[in-house]
Every structure is written in C-alpha cells, then in structure tokens.
Tab-separated table of C-alpha atoms in Angstrom:
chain	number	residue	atom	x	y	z
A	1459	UNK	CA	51.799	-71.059	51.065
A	1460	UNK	CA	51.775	-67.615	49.450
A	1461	UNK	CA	53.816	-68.664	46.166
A	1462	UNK	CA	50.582	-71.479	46.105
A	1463	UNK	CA	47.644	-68.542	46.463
A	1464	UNK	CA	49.239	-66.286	44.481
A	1465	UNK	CA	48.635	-68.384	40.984
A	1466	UNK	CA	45.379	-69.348	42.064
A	1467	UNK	CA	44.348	-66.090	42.815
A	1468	UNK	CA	45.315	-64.877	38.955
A	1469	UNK	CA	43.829	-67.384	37.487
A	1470	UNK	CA	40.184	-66.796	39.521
A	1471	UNK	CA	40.556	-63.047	38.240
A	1472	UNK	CA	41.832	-64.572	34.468
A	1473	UNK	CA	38.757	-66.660	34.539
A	1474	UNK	CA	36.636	-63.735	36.267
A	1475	UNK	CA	37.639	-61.134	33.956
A	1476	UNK	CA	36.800	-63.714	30.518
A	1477	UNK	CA	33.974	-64.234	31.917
A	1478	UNK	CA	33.362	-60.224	31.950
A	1479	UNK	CA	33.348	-60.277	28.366
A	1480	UNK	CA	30.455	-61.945	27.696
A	1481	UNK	CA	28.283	-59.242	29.732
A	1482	UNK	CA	27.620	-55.985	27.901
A	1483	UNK	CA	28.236	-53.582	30.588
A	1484	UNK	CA	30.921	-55.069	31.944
A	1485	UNK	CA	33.407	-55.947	28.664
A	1486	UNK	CA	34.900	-53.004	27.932
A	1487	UNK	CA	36.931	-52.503	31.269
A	1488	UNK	CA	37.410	-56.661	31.229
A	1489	UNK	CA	39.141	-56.767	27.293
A	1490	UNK	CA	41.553	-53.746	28.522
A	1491	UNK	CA	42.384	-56.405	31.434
A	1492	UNK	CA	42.584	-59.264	30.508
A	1493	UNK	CA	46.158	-60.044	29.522
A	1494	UNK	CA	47.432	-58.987	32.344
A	1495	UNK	CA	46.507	-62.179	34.834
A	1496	UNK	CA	47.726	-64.209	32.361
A	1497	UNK	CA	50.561	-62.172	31.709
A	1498	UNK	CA	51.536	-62.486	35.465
A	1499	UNK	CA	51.137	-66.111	35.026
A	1500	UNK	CA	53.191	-66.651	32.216
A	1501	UNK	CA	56.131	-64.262	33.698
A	1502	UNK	CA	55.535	-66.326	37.325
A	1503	UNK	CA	55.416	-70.005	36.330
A	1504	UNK	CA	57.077	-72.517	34.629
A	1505	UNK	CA	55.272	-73.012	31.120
A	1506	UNK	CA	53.834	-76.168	31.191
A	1507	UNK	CA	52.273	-75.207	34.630
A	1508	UNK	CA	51.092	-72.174	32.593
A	1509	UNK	CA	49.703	-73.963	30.226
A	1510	UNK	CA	47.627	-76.046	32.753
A	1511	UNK	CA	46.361	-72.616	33.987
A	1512	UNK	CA	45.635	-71.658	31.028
A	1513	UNK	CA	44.037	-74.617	29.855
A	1514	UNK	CA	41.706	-74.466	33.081
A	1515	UNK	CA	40.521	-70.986	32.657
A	1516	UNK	CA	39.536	-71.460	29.335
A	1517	UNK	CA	37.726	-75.180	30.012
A	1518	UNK	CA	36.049	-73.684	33.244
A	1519	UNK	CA	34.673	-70.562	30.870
A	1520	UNK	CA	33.332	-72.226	27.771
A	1521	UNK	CA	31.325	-74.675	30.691
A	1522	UNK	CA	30.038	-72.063	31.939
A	1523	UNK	CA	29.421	-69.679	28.471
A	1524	UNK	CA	30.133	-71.569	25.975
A	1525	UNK	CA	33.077	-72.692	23.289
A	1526	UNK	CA	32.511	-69.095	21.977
A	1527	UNK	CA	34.625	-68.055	25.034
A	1528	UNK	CA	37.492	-69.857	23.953
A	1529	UNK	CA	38.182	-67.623	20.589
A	1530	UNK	CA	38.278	-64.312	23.308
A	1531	UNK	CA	40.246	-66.086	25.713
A	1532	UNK	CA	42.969	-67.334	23.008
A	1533	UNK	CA	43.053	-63.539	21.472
A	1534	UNK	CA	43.950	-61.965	24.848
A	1535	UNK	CA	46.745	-65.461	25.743
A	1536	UNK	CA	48.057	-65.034	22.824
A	1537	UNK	CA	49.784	-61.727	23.259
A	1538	UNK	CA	50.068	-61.747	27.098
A	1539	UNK	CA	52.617	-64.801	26.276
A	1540	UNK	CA	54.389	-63.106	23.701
A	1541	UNK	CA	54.806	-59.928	26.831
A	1542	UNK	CA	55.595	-62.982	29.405
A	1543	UNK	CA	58.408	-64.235	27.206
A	1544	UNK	CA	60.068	-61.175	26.669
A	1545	UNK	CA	59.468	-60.703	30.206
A	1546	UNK	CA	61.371	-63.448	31.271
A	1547	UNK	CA	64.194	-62.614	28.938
A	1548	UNK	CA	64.393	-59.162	30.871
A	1549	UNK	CA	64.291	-57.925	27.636
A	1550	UNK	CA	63.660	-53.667	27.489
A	1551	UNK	CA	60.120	-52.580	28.070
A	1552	UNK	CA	59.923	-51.233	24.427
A	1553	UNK	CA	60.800	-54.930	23.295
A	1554	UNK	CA	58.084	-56.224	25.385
A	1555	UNK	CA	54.975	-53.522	24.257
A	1556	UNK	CA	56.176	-54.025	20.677
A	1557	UNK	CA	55.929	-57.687	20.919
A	1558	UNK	CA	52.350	-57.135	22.745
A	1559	UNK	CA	51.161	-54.873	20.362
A	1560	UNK	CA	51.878	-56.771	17.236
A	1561	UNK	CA	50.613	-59.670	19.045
A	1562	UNK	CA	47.476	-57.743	19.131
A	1563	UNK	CA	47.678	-56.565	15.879
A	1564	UNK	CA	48.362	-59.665	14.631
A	1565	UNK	CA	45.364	-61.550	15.681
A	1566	UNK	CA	43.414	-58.315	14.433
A	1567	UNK	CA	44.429	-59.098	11.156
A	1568	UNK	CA	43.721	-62.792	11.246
A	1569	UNK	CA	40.095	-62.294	12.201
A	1570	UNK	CA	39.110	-60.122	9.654
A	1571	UNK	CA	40.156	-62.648	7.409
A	1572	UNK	CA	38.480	-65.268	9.162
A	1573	UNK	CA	35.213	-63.325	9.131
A	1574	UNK	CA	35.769	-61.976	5.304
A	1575	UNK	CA	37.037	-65.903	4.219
A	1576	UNK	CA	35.093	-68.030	5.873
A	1577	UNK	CA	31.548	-66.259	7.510
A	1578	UNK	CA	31.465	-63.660	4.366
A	1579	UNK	CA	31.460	-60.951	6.826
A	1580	UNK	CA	32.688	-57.543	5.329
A	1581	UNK	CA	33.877	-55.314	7.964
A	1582	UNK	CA	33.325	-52.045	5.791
A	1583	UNK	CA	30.431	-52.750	4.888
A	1584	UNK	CA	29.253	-54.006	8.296
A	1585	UNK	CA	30.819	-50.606	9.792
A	1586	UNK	CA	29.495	-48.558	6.159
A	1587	UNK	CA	26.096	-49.904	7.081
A	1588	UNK	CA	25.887	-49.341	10.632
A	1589	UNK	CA	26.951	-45.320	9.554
A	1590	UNK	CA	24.361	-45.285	7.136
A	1591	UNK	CA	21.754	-46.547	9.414
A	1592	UNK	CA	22.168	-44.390	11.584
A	1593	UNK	CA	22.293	-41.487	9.381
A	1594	UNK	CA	18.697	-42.518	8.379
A	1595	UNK	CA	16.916	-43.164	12.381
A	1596	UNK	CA	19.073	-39.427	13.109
A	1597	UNK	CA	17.451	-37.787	10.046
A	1598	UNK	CA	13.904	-39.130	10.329
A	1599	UNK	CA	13.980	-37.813	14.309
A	1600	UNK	CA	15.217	-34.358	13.002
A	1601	UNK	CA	18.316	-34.545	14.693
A	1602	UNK	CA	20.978	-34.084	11.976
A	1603	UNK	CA	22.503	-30.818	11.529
A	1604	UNK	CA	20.966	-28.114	8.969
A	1605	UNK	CA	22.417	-29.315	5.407
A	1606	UNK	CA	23.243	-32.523	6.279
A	1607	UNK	CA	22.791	-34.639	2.835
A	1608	UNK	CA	23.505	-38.147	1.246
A	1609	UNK	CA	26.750	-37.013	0.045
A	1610	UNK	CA	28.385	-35.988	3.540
A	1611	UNK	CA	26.780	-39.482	4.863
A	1612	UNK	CA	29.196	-41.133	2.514
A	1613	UNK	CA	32.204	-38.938	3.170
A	1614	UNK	CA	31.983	-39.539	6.589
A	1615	UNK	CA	31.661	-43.313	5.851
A	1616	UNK	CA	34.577	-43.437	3.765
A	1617	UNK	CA	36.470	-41.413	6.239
A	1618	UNK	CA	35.732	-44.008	8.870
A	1619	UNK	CA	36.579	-46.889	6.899
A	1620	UNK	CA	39.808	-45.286	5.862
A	1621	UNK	CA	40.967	-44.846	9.157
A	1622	UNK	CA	40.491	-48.341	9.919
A	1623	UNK	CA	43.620	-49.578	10.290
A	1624	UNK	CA	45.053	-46.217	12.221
A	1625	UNK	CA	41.996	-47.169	14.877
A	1626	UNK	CA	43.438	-51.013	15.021
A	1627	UNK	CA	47.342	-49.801	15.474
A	1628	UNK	CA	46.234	-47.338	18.163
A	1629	UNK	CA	44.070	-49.587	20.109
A	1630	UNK	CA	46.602	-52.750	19.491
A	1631	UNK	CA	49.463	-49.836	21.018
A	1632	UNK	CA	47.014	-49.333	24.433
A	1633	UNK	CA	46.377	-52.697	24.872
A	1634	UNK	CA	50.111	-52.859	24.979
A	1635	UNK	CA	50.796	-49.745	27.147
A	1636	UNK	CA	47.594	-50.857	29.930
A	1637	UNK	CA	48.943	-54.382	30.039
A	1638	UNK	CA	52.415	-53.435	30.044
A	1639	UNK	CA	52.000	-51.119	33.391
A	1640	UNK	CA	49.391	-52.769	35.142
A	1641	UNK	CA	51.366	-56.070	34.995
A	1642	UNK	CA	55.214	-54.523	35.595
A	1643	UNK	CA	53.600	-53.625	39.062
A	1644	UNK	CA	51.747	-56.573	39.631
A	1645	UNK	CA	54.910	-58.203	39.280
A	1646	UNK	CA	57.176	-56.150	41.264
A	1647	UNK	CA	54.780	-56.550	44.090
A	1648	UNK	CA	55.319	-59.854	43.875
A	1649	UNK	CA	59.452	-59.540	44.386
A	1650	UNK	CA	60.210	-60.056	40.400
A	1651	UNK	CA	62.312	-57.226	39.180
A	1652	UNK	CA	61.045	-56.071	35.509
A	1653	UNK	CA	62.355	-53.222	33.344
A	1654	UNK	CA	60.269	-50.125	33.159
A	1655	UNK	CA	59.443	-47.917	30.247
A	1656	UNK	CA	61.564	-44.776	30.001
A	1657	UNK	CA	60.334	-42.549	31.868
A	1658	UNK	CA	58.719	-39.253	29.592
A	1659	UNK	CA	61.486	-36.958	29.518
A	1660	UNK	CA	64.253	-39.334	27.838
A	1661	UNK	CA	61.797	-40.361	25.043
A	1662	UNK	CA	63.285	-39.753	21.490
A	1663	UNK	CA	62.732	-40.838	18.329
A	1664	UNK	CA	65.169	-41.767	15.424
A	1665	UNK	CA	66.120	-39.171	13.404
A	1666	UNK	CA	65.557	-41.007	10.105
A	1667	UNK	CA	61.707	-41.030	11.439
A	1668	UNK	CA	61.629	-37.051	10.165
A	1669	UNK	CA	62.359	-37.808	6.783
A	1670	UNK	CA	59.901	-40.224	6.338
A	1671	UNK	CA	57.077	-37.383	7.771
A	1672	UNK	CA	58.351	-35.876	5.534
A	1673	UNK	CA	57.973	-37.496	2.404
A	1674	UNK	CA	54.568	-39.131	4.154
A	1675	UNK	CA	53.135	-34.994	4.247
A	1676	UNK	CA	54.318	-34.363	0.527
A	1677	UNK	CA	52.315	-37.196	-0.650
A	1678	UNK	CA	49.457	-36.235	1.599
A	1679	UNK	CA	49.501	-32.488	0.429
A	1680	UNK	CA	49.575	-34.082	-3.119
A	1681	UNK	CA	46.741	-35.945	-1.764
A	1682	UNK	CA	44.710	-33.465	-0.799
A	1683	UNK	CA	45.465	-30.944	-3.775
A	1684	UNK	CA	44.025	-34.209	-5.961
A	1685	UNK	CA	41.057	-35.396	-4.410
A	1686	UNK	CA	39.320	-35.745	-1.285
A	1687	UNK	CA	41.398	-37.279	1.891
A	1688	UNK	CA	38.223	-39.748	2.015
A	1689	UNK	CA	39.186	-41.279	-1.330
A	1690	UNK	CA	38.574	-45.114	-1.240
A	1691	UNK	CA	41.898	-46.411	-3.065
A	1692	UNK	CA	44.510	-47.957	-1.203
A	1693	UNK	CA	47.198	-45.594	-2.141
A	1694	UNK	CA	44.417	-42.650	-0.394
A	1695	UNK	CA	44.185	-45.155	2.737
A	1696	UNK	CA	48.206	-46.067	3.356
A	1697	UNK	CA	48.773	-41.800	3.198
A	1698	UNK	CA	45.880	-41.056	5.231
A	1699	UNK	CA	46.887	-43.693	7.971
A	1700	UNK	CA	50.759	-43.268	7.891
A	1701	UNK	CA	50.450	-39.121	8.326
A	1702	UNK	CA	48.009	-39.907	11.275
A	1703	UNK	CA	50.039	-42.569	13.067
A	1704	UNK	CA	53.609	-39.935	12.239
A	1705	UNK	CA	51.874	-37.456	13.839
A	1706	UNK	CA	50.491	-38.783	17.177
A	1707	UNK	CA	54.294	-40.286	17.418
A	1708	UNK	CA	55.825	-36.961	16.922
A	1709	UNK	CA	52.963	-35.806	19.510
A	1710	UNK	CA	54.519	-37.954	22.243
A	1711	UNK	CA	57.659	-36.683	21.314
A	1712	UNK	CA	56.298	-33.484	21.562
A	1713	UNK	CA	55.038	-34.354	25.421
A	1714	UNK	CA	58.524	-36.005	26.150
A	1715	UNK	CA	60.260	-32.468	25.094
A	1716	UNK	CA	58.280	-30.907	27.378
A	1717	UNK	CA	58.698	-33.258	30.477
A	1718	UNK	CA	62.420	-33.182	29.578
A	1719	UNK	CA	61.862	-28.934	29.440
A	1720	UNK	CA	59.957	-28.998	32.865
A	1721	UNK	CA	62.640	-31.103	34.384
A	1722	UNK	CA	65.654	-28.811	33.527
A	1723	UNK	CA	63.414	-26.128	34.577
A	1724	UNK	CA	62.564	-27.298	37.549
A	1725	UNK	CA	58.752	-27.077	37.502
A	1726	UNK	CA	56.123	-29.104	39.253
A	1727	UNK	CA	55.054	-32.452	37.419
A	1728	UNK	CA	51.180	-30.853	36.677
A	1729	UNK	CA	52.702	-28.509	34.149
A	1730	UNK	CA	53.985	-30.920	31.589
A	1731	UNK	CA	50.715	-33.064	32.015
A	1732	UNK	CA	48.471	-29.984	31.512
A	1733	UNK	CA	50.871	-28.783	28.015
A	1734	UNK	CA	50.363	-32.427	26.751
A	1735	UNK	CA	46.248	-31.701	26.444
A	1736	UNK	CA	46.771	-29.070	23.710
A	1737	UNK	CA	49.396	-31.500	22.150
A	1738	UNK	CA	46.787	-34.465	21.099
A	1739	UNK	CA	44.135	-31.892	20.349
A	1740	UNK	CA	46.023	-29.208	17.756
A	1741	UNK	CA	48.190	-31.055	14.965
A	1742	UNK	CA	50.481	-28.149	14.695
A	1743	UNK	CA	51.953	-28.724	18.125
A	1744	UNK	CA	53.453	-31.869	17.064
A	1745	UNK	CA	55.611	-29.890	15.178
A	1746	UNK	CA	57.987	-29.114	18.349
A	1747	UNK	CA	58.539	-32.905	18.354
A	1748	UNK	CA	59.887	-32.793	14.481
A	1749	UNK	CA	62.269	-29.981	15.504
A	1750	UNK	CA	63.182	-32.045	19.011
A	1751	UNK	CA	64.148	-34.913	16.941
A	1752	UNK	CA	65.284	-33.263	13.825
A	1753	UNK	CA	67.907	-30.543	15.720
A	1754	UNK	CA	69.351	-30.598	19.270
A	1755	UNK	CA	67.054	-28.609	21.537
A	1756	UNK	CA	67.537	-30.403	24.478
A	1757	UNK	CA	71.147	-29.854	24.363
A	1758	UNK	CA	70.824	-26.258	24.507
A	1759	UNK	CA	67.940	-26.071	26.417
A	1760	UNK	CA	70.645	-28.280	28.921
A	1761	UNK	CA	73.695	-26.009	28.180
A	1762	UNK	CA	71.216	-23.122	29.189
C-alpha cells in the first residue's frame, strides 16, 4: 500500500508546488522545489508510468491556471529527468548536477531566444530599462547617493547586463545543488541507495583549471588597463564572466582546503563553515584554492 501512496503523494506536492508558481509570494521557494517531486518520480517509477504522472500534473494545473502553466512545468521536468536518468544509472553525483545544471541552462538559453525570436522581447533592454527606471523614481524621491549622475546609471546597467550569463550559470548550478540534496534524501528515505556528493574536504579541481585562470586574469588585467570592465563587446563580456565563474570555483576549492585543513587538525565542524564567509566575500582568498590545486598542500599539511 505504501509503494501506491508514496507516488501519489509526489505528485500532489509536484502539482502543489506548480501551482506555487503562479502566486507572487509564494514562487520563489516553489521554482527552487520543484524538480525535486518529479525528480523522485522519475528515479521511483517506470517511465511510461512517469510520464502518466507527469502528464497529470501538468493537465490538472493548466485546468486550474491555465496552458501558461504548462511552459513552467516542462522547464522544471525537463531537467529533473535528465537528474532521474543519471540517477538510475547510479551514475556519480557530479554526473548527475552537471546533467541538471545544463539542463537548466539549457532551457535558459532556449527562452531567451524564444522571447528575442518570436515575442521581440529583448532581455537587456527589458533588464537596461527596468535599471534606468528606477534610477529615475530613486532620484526624483532624493534617495540616490550625493553625485550620482547619468553616466554611473549606465555603468551600472552595462555591468548588470554583462554579468548576465555569470547570474544564469550560478543560478542553473543551485538549482542543481538544492535539487540534487533535497532529492538524494528523499530517496534514501524511501530505501533507494543514491551516490552522494563528495563530501567538502576531498573536493579538488584539475590542475589544468589554473592555467586557464591564468590566462583568463591576463586578458582581464589587459581588460581593465584598456577600458572599463563594463564595456559592452562580447570579447569584454566572455572575460568578465569567465574570471567571475574561475574565481567562485577556486573559492570552493578554497572552502574544501580548509575542511580538508580542519579535518587533519582535528577541529570542530563550525570552524571551516565560519572561514568559508570571508572566502565568497574577499576575492583574494580564493587564491589559497589556486595554490591547493596548483602545488601539494594537502600532502604536507598530511605528512605534518
């Protein structure tokens, strides 16, 4: 009777949680959850039963919201059946937040063109606007800082839209992480072994990953010593977004080295957590994670 419930009872918070999305204060907690019903579904039944779940959830929603439903519900199935398959595979947790997060990115991708090809909808422009308006209400209610002018309105604009595609790749990678351990326990509560992430201390990167910081921050020094780091060409943008996204990798590294560090030490768990703050808030720290992954600290840190 239990293996019976259990479906139904992911599908009523599947359909629960899409419904979520279409009310203001609730959608934000609801999109960072929603893959993971259906990503227990897809890992616990036999696909074409999934696909009548699936098919369900998303008939019951757009009856009771409408067929607009269906686009949010197909952008969050999409990628929680490219986690289940992987998942059912027992393939390494890496494997399956890399296929969920491209998943993601993916279907990012696809509807910007879908608003920029077929509804004429400019996302830069949209977001350019927005920035601008809002420039305008703040100035008029005498709110903007002292020296605030038209000229640091559009630097901050075209630093937003450059970063862009760093804020898609980040939120594409916690859609993966969220979904990745909120379902792994789901499932092993439900008797299904499924592989878990390493755990923080045995996280290393590839060593070929420092040379290509490397040549990334020589462009981006050139970068800066040229022009602006808000410059609008492409060549500005691909810089600006690769040394951002090198960084907050070598800044888990960073936090890994020191979980590793606190283990060998033997230290209590808080003490890593509270040295990873300082880590995603000064750049500079993410240096320890080049030198981690560049030369073999651990190793003497171990022999020590």
């Amino acid at each position: 009777m239990k293996s019976r419930i259990r479906p139904l009872a992911w599908s009523a918070a599947a359909l629960i949680l899409l419904l979520m999305t279409a009310v203001p204060a609730l959608n934000v907690p609801a999109v960072f959850l929603l893959a993971v019903p259906f990503t227990v579904l897809c890992v616990t039944l036999k696909p074409m039963l999934f696909a009548a779940h699936a098919a369900v959830i998303l008939f019951l929603a757009s009856l009771l919201v409408g067929p607009a439903i269906l686009l949010v519900g197909l952008f969050f199935l999409i990628p929680a059946v490219a986690m289940g398959y992987f998942y059912r595979r027992r393939a390494p947790a890496r494997t399956v937040m890399t296929a969920g997060g491209a998943a993601m990115l993916a279907l990012f991708l696809l509807e910007l063109l879908f608003l920029s090809t077929f509804l004429d909808v400019n996302l830069t422009e949209v977001l350019a606007e927005v920035i601008r308006g809002n420039a305008e209400r703040l100035e008029a209610q005498g709110m903007l800082a002292p020296g605030w002018d038209d000229e640091m309105t559009e630097a901050l604009t075209a630093s937003v839209i450059q970063s862009l595609p760093r804020m898609l790749i980040l939120a594409a990678f916690t859609f993966a992480v969220v979904t990745h351990w909120l379902s792994r326990r789901a499932l092993a509560r439900a008797g299904l072994d499924v592989p878990a992430f390493r755990r923080a201390r045995e996280w290393m990167l590839p060593r070929a990953l420092v040379y290509v910081y490397l040549a990334v921050l020589v462009l981006y020094m050139i970068q800066l010593t040229a022009g602006s780091p808000a410059d609008r060409s492409y060549f500005a943008m691909i810089i600006v977004n690769l040394y951002h996204l090198i960084w907050f990798a070598f800044a888990c590294q960073t936090i890994g080295f020191f979980f590793y560090l606190a283990h060998q030490k033997g230290w209590h768990r808080i003490v890593p957590l509270l040295l990873s703050v300082p880590v995603l808030l000064f750049q500079p720290l993410s240096l320890i994670g080049v030198f981690d992954t560049a030369f073999p600290l651990r190793k003497s840190i171990g022999k020590s």
